[in-house]
JSON list of C-alpha atoms in Angstrom, two decimals:
[
{"chain": "A", "resi": 1, "resn": "MET", "atom": "CA", "xyz": [13.37, 21.39, 8.43]},
{"chain": "A", "resi": 2, "resn": "ASN", "atom": "CA", "xyz": [11.05, 20.34, 5.64]},
{"chain": "A", "resi": 3, "resn": "THR", "atom": "CA", "xyz": [7.91, 22.34, 6.49]},
{"chain": "A", "resi": 4, "resn": "ASN", "atom": "CA", "xyz": [6.15, 21.92, 3.16]},
{"chain": "A", "resi": 5, "resn": "VAL", "atom": "CA", "xyz": [2.69, 20.42, 3.02]},
{"chain": "A", "resi": 6, "resn": "HIS", "atom": "CA", "xyz": [2.34, 17.73, 0.37]},
{"chain": "A", "resi": 7, "resn": "LYS", "atom": "CA", "xyz": [-0.95, 17.27, -1.48]},
{"chain": "A", "resi": 8, "resn": "PHE", "atom": "CA", "xyz": [-1.71, 13.70, -2.50]},
{"chain": "A", "resi": 9, "resn": "TYR", "atom": "CA", "xyz": [-4.58, 12.74, -4.77]},
{"chain": "A", "resi": 10, "resn": "LEU", "atom": "CA", "xyz": [-6.26, 9.45, -3.86]},
{"chain": "A", "resi": 11, "resn": "PRO", "atom": "CA", "xyz": [-7.98, 8.04, -6.95]},
{"chain": "A", "resi": 12, "resn": "VAL", "atom": "CA", "xyz": [-10.30, 5.56, -5.21]},
{"chain": "A", "resi": 13, "resn": "LYS", "atom": "CA", "xyz": [-11.64, 8.30, -2.90]},
{"chain": "A", "resi": 14, "resn": "ASP", "atom": "CA", "xyz": [-11.35, 10.87, -5.73]},
{"chain": "A", "resi": 15, "resn": "GLU", "atom": "CA", "xyz": [-10.12, 13.40, -3.18]},
{"chain": "A", "resi": 16, "resn": "THR", "atom": "CA", "xyz": [-6.92, 15.29, -2.40]},
{"chain": "A", "resi": 17, "resn": "TYR", "atom": "CA", "xyz": [-5.44, 15.19, 1.09]},
{"chain": "A", "resi": 18, "resn": "ASN", "atom": "CA", "xyz": [-2.69, 17.27, 2.72]},
{"chain": "A", "resi": 19, "resn": "PHE", "atom": "CA", "xyz": [0.24, 15.49, 4.35]},
{"chain": "A", "resi": 20, "resn": "LYS", "atom": "CA", "xyz": [2.97, 16.72, 6.63]},
{"chain": "A", "resi": 21, "resn": "PRO", "atom": "CA", "xyz": [6.52, 15.74, 5.68]},
{"chain": "A", "resi": 22, "resn": "LEU", "atom": "CA", "xyz": [8.04, 12.59, 7.13]},
{"chain": "A", "resi": 23, "resn": "THR", "atom": "CA", "xyz": [10.23, 13.39, 10.12]},
{"chain": "A", "resi": 24, "resn": "VAL", "atom": "CA", "xyz": [13.57, 11.87, 11.03]},
{"chain": "A", "resi": 25, "resn": "ALA", "atom": "CA", "xyz": [11.97, 10.53, 14.22]},
{"chain": "A", "resi": 26, "resn": "GLN", "atom": "CA", "xyz": [9.28, 8.75, 12.17]},
{"chain": "A", "resi": 27, "resn": "VAL", "atom": "CA", "xyz": [11.91, 7.21, 9.89]},
{"chain": "A", "resi": 28, "resn": "LYS", "atom": "CA", "xyz": [13.87, 5.99, 12.92]},
{"chain": "A", "resi": 29, "resn": "THR", "atom": "CA", "xyz": [10.73, 4.57, 14.53]},
{"chain": "A", "resi": 30, "resn": "LEU", "atom": "CA", "xyz": [9.67, 2.78, 11.35]},
{"chain": "A", "resi": 31, "resn": "THR", "atom": "CA", "xyz": [13.17, 1.38, 10.84]},
{"chain": "A", "resi": 32, "resn": "LYS", "atom": "CA", "xyz": [13.20, 0.03, 14.40]},
{"chain": "A", "resi": 33, "resn": "ILE", "atom": "CA", "xyz": [9.75, -1.53, 13.94]},
{"chain": "A", "resi": 34, "resn": "PHE", "atom": "CA", "xyz": [10.78, -3.11, 10.62]},
{"chain": "A", "resi": 35, "resn": "VAL", "atom": "CA", "xyz": [13.93, -4.59, 12.16]},
{"chain": "A", "resi": 36, "resn": "ASP", "atom": "CA", "xyz": [12.23, -5.80, 15.36]},
{"chain": "A", "resi": 37, "resn": "ALA", "atom": "CA", "xyz": [9.11, -7.11, 13.62]},
{"chain": "A", "resi": 38, "resn": "GLU", "atom": "CA", "xyz": [10.69, -9.10, 10.79]},
{"chain": "A", "resi": 39, "resn": "GLU", "atom": "CA", "xyz": [8.33, -12.02, 11.36]},
{"chain": "A", "resi": 40, "resn": "LYS", "atom": "CA", "xyz": [5.39, -9.86, 12.49]},
{"chain": "A", "resi": 41, "resn": "PRO", "atom": "CA", "xyz": [3.52, -8.64, 9.40]},
{"chain": "A", "resi": 42, "resn": "PHE", "atom": "CA", "xyz": [0.66, -7.22, 11.47]},
{"chain": "A", "resi": 43, "resn": "ASP", "atom": "CA", "xyz": [3.00, -5.01, 13.51]},
{"chain": "A", "resi": 44, "resn": "ILE", "atom": "CA", "xyz": [4.57, -3.65, 10.31]},
{"chain": "A", "resi": 45, "resn": "TYR", "atom": "CA", "xyz": [1.22, -3.01, 8.63]},
{"chain": "A", "resi": 46, "resn": "GLU", "atom": "CA", "xyz": [-0.18, -1.38, 11.77]},
{"chain": "A", "resi": 47, "resn": "ALA", "atom": "CA", "xyz": [2.88, 0.89, 12.06]},
{"chain": "A", "resi": 48, "resn": "ILE", "atom": "CA", "xyz": [2.62, 1.98, 8.42]},
{"chain": "A", "resi": 49, "resn": "CYS", "atom": "CA", "xyz": [-1.10, 2.75, 8.78]},
{"chain": "A", "resi": 50, "resn": "ALA", "atom": "CA", "xyz": [-0.48, 4.70, 11.99]},
{"chain": "A", "resi": 51, "resn": "MET", "atom": "CA", "xyz": [2.30, 6.70, 10.33]},
{"chain": "A", "resi": 52, "resn": "ILE", "atom": "CA", "xyz": [0.07, 7.57, 7.35]},
{"chain": "A", "resi": 53, "resn": "LYS", "atom": "CA", "xyz": [-2.75, 8.65, 9.66]},
{"chain": "A", "resi": 54, "resn": "SER", "atom": "CA", "xyz": [-0.42, 10.81, 11.76]},
{"chain": "A", "resi": 55, "resn": "MET", "atom": "CA", "xyz": [0.99, 12.54, 8.69]},
{"chain": "A", "resi": 56, "resn": "CYS", "atom": "CA", "xyz": [-2.38, 13.42, 7.17]},
{"chain": "A", "resi": 57, "resn": "ILE", "atom": "CA", "xyz": [-3.59, 16.88, 8.17]},
{"chain": "A", "resi": 58, "resn": "GLU", "atom": "CA", "xyz": [-7.25, 15.99, 7.59]},
{"chain": "A", "resi": 59, "resn": "ASN", "atom": "CA", "xyz": [-9.01, 13.30, 9.56]},
{"chain": "A", "resi": 60, "resn": "LEU", "atom": "CA", "xyz": [-8.19, 10.34, 7.31]},
{"chain": "A", "resi": 61, "resn": "ASP", "atom": "CA", "xyz": [-10.23, 7.21, 8.00]},
{"chain": "A", "resi": 62, "resn": "MET", "atom": "CA", "xyz": [-7.68, 4.49, 7.28]},
{"chain": "A", "resi": 63, "resn": "ALA", "atom": "CA", "xyz": [-10.22, 1.67, 7.65]},
{"chain": "A", "resi": 64, "resn": "ASN", "atom": "CA", "xyz": [-12.20, 2.97, 4.68]},
{"chain": "A", "resi": 65, "resn": "LEU", "atom": "CA", "xyz": [-9.23, 3.50, 2.38]},
{"chain": "A", "resi": 66, "resn": "SER", "atom": "CA", "xyz": [-8.54, 0.98, -0.33]},
{"chain": "A", "resi": 67, "resn": "GLU", "atom": "CA", "xyz": [-5.24, -0.86, -0.27]},
{"chain": "A", "resi": 68, "resn": "TYR", "atom": "CA", "xyz": [-4.47, 0.87, -3.57]},
{"chain": "A", "resi": 69, "resn": "ASP", "atom": "CA", "xyz": [-4.76, 4.30, -1.93]},
{"chain": "A", "resi": 70, "resn": "ARG", "atom": "CA", "xyz": [-2.57, 3.18, 0.99]},
{"chain": "A", "resi": 71, "resn": "MET", "atom": "CA", "xyz": [0.13, 2.04, -1.41]},
{"chain": "A", "resi": 72, "resn": "LYS", "atom": "CA", "xyz": [-0.18, 5.28, -3.39]},
{"chain": "A", "resi": 73, "resn": "ILE", "atom": "CA", "xyz": [0.20, 7.34, -0.21]},
{"chain": "A", "resi": 74, "resn": "MET", "atom": "CA", "xyz": [3.32, 5.37, 0.70]},
{"chain": "A", "resi": 75, "resn": "PHE", "atom": "CA", "xyz": [4.81, 5.92, -2.75]},
{"chain": "A", "resi": 76, "resn": "GLU", "atom": "CA", "xyz": [3.99, 9.64, -2.58]},
{"chain": "A", "resi": 77, "resn": "ILE", "atom": "CA", "xyz": [5.58, 9.91, 0.89]},
{"chain": "A", "resi": 78, "resn": "PHE", "atom": "CA", "xyz": [8.71, 8.07, -0.27]},
{"chain": "A", "resi": 79, "resn": "THR", "atom": "CA", "xyz": [8.91, 10.26, -3.39]},
{"chain": "A", "resi": 80, "resn": "ALA", "atom": "CA", "xyz": [8.39, 13.52, -1.47]},
{"chain": "A", "resi": 81, "resn": "ASN", "atom": "CA", "xyz": [11.15, 12.51, 0.96]},
{"chain": "A", "resi": 82, "resn": "ASP", "atom": "CA", "xyz": [13.59, 11.30, -1.73]},
{"chain": "A", "resi": 83, "resn": "MET", "atom": "CA", "xyz": [13.37, 7.71, -0.53]},
{"chain": "A", "resi": 84, "resn": "VAL", "atom": "CA", "xyz": [12.78, 6.01, -3.89]},
{"chain": "A", "resi": 85, "resn": "ALA", "atom": "CA", "xyz": [16.20, 4.76, -4.91]},
{"chain": "A", "resi": 86, "resn": "ASP", "atom": "CA", "xyz": [17.57, 3.50, -8.18]},
{"chain": "A", "resi": 87, "resn": "TYR", "atom": "CA", "xyz": [18.03, -0.26, -8.24]},
{"chain": "A", "resi": 88, "resn": "LYS", "atom": "CA", "xyz": [20.27, -2.69, -10.02]},
{"chain": "A", "resi": 89, "resn": "ILE", "atom": "CA", "xyz": [19.18, -5.64, -12.13]},
{"chain": "A", "resi": 90, "resn": "LYS", "atom": "CA", "xyz": [21.68, -8.22, -13.30]},
{"chain": "A", "resi": 91, "resn": "CYS", "atom": "CA", "xyz": [21.02, -9.98, -16.61]},
{"chain": "A", "resi": 92, "resn": "PRO", "atom": "CA", "xyz": [20.89, -13.73, -15.93]},
{"chain": "A", "resi": 93, "resn": "GLU", "atom": "CA", "xyz": [22.27, -14.51, -19.40]},
{"chain": "A", "resi": 94, "resn": "CYS", "atom": "CA", "xyz": [25.22, -12.14, -19.88]},
{"chain": "A", "resi": 95, "resn": "GLY", "atom": "CA", "xyz": [25.74, -10.95, -16.30]},
{"chain": "A", "resi": 96, "resn": "HIS", "atom": "CA", "xyz": [25.60, -7.24, -17.26]},
{"chain": "A", "resi": 97, "resn": "GLU", "atom": "CA", "xyz": [24.32, -5.07, -14.46]},
{"chain": "A", "resi": 98, "resn": "ASN", "atom": "CA", "xyz": [21.71, -2.44, -15.39]},
{"chain": "A", "resi": 99, "resn": "ILE", "atom": "CA", "xyz": [20.67, 0.49, -13.23]},
{"chain": "A", "resi": 100, "resn": "VAL", "atom": "CA", "xyz": [16.95, 1.29, -13.30]},
{"chain": "A", "resi": 101, "resn": "LYS", "atom": "CA", "xyz": [15.94, 4.82, -12.39]},
{"chain": "A", "resi": 102, "resn": "PRO", "atom": "CA", "xyz": [12.20, 5.03, -11.67]},
{"chain": "A", "resi": 103, "resn": "ASN", "atom": "CA", "xyz": [10.40, 8.03, -13.15]},
{"chain": "A", "resi": 104, "resn": "ASN", "atom": "CA", "xyz": [8.44, 8.95, -10.02]},
{"chain": "A", "resi": 105, "resn": "GLY", "atom": "CA", "xyz": [6.42, 11.69, -11.71]},
{"chain": "A", "resi": 106, "resn": "LYS", "atom": "CA", "xyz": [5.24, 9.32, -14.43]},
{"chain": "A", "resi": 107, "resn": "ILE", "atom": "CA", "xyz": [4.46, 6.59, -11.90]},
{"chain": "A", "resi": 108, "resn": "ILE", "atom": "CA", "xyz": [2.35, 8.98, -9.80]},
{"chain": "A", "resi": 109, "resn": "GLU", "atom": "CA", "xyz": [0.61, 10.30, -12.92]},
{"chain": "A", "resi": 110, "resn": "SER", "atom": "CA", "xyz": [-0.28, 6.73, -13.94]},
{"chain": "A", "resi": 111, "resn": "MET", "atom": "CA", "xyz": [-1.43, 5.88, -10.42]},
{"chain": "A", "resi": 112, "resn": "ASN", "atom": "CA", "xyz": [-3.71, 8.94, -10.41]},
{"chain": "A", "resi": 113, "resn": "LYS", "atom": "CA", "xyz": [-5.57, 7.56, -13.43]},
{"chain": "A", "resi": 114, "resn": "TYR", "atom": "CA", "xyz": [-6.62, 4.37, -11.66]},
{"chain": "A", "resi": 115, "resn": "LYS", "atom": "CA", "xyz": [-10.36, 3.78, -11.56]},
{"chain": "A", "resi": 116, "resn": "GLU", "atom": "CA", "xyz": [-11.66, 1.32, -9.03]},
{"chain": "A", "resi": 117, "resn": "GLN", "atom": "CA", "xyz": [-13.38, -1.59, -10.72]},
{"chain": "A", "resi": 118, "resn": "GLU", "atom": "CA", "xyz": [-15.04, -4.61, -9.26]},
{"chain": "A", "resi": 119, "resn": "ILE", "atom": "CA", "xyz": [-15.14, -7.74, -11.39]},
{"chain": "A", "resi": 120, "resn": "TYR", "atom": "CA", "xyz": [-18.04, -10.10, -10.91]},
{"chain": "A", "resi": 121, "resn": "PHE", "atom": "CA", "xyz": [-17.56, -13.74, -11.79]},
{"chain": "A", "resi": 122, "resn": "ASP", "atom": "CA", "xyz": [-20.30, -16.32, -12.19]},
{"chain": "A", "resi": 123, "resn": "ASN", "atom": "CA", "xyz": [-19.51, -19.74, -13.65]},
{"chain": "A", "resi": 124, "resn": "GLU", "atom": "CA", "xyz": [-23.24, -20.28, -14.33]},
{"chain": "A", "resi": 125, "resn": "GLY", "atom": "CA", "xyz": [-22.78, -23.94, -13.55]},
{"chain": "A", "resi": 126, "resn": "GLU", "atom": "CA", "xyz": [-24.80, -26.24, -11.36]},
{"chain": "A", "resi": 127, "resn": "ASP", "atom": "CA", "xyz": [-22.51, -25.48, -8.43]},
{"chain": "A", "resi": 128, "resn": "ARG", "atom": "CA", "xyz": [-23.10, -21.75, -9.07]},
{"chain": "A", "resi": 129, "resn": "LEU", "atom": "CA", "xyz": [-19.81, -20.14, -8.07]},
{"chain": "A", "resi": 130, "resn": "THR", "atom": "CA", "xyz": [-20.29, -16.39, -7.83]},
{"chain": "A", "resi": 131, "resn": "CYS", "atom": "CA", "xyz": [-17.73, -13.94, -6.50]},
{"chain": "A", "resi": 132, "resn": "LYS", "atom": "CA", "xyz": [-16.58, -10.34, -6.64]},
{"chain": "A", "resi": 133, "resn": "ILE", "atom": "CA", "xyz": [-12.92, -9.53, -7.26]},
{"chain": "A", "resi": 134, "resn": "ALA", "atom": "CA", "xyz": [-11.72, -6.10, -6.13]},
{"chain": "A", "resi": 135, "resn": "VAL", "atom": "CA", "xyz": [-8.90, -4.25, -4.40]},
{"chain": "A", "resi": 136, "resn": "PRO", "atom": "CA", "xyz": [-9.46, -4.85, -0.67]},
{"chain": "A", "resi": 137, "resn": "SER", "atom": "CA", "xyz": [-9.89, -2.17, 1.93]},
{"chain": "A", "resi": 138, "resn": "VAL", "atom": "CA", "xyz": [-7.16, -1.38, 4.43]},
{"chain": "A", "resi": 139, "resn": "LYS", "atom": "CA", "xyz": [-9.46, -2.77, 7.13]},
{"chain": "A", "resi": 140, "resn": "ARG", "atom": "CA", "xyz": [-9.64, -6.15, 5.35]},
{"chain": "A", "resi": 141, "resn": "LEU", "atom": "CA", "xyz": [-5.86, -6.41, 4.96]},
{"chain": "A", "resi": 142, "resn": "TYR", "atom": "CA", "xyz": [-5.34, -5.16, 8.51]},
{"chain": "A", "resi": 143, "resn": "ASN", "atom": "CA", "xyz": [-7.50, -8.08, 9.72]},
{"chain": "A", "resi": 144, "resn": "PHE", "atom": "CA", "xyz": [-5.67, -10.49, 7.39]},
{"chain": "A", "resi": 145, "resn": "TYR", "atom": "CA", "xyz": [-2.25, -9.52, 8.75]},
{"chain": "A", "resi": 146, "resn": "TYR", "atom": "CA", "xyz": [-3.57, -9.89, 12.31]},
{"chain": "A", "resi": 147, "resn": "LEU", "atom": "CA", "xyz": [-4.74, -13.42, 11.51]},
{"chain": "A", "resi": 148, "resn": "LEU", "atom": "CA", "xyz": [-1.48, -14.17, 9.70]},
{"chain": "A", "resi": 149, "resn": "GLN", "atom": "CA", "xyz": [0.67, -13.06, 12.61]},
{"chain": "A", "resi": 150, "resn": "ASN", "atom": "CA", "xyz": [-1.42, -15.21, 14.96]},
{"chain": "A", "resi": 151, "resn": "LYS", "atom": "CA", "xyz": [-1.00, -18.17, 12.58]},
{"chain": "A", "resi": 152, "resn": "LEU", "atom": "CA", "xyz": [-4.74, -18.45, 11.87]},
{"chain": "A", "resi": 153, "resn": "VAL", "atom": "CA", "xyz": [-4.19, -18.11, 8.09]},
{"chain": "A", "resi": 154, "resn": "ASN", "atom": "CA", "xyz": [-1.27, -18.68, 5.73]},
{"chain": "A", "resi": 155, "resn": "SER", "atom": "CA", "xyz": [0.45, -15.97, 3.72]},
{"chain": "A", "resi": 156, "resn": "GLU", "atom": "CA", "xyz": [-0.74, -17.76, 0.56]},
{"chain": "A", "resi": 157, "resn": "ASP", "atom": "CA", "xyz": [-4.31, -16.90, 1.61]},
{"chain": "A", "resi": 158, "resn": "VAL", "atom": "CA", "xyz": [-3.80, -13.20, 0.79]},
{"chain": "A", "resi": 159, "resn": "PHE", "atom": "CA", "xyz": [-5.63, -13.69, -2.54]},
{"chain": "A", "resi": 160, "resn": "LYS", "atom": "CA", "xyz": [-8.82, -14.30, -0.51]},
{"chain": "A", "resi": 161, "resn": "CYS", "atom": "CA", "xyz": [-8.71, -10.64, 0.54]},
{"chain": "A", "resi": 162, "resn": "TYR", "atom": "CA", "xyz": [-9.21, -9.71, -3.12]},
{"chain": "A", "resi": 163, "resn": "ILE", "atom": "CA", "xyz": [-12.16, -12.09, -3.64]}
]
């Protein structure tokens, strides 16, 4: 009966939002979607976005969030619900197994310092290639995963969402 409200700072929006705790029913639903939609990246992405929106107390416009903020929200939700586990890494040379324990507080603190930056590139050549490189919006990745699931793009094309 976790009834606490969690406050999450979103650095790209430079705002703090209130989130309800993750429920057992939501975890079960997400698990079922992840298992059933193994080859359906759009269904998984859509379910995650819907879960985030349903947990936010304020009216959160998912389409205008950056992908960075979506990932930060997910990490905050996992941390608040004790879902970030230690993991094991085996040394390829000696075979020794190491246990890595993420420092969630430090990770969140570092994530809060992120400042959105767009990088502009211009090769100044005759062919004049100019582009902007930035973290995509949730809307852009949402559309990408829709196209990917319908086999209209390849998974390798994800970099185009950042350019």
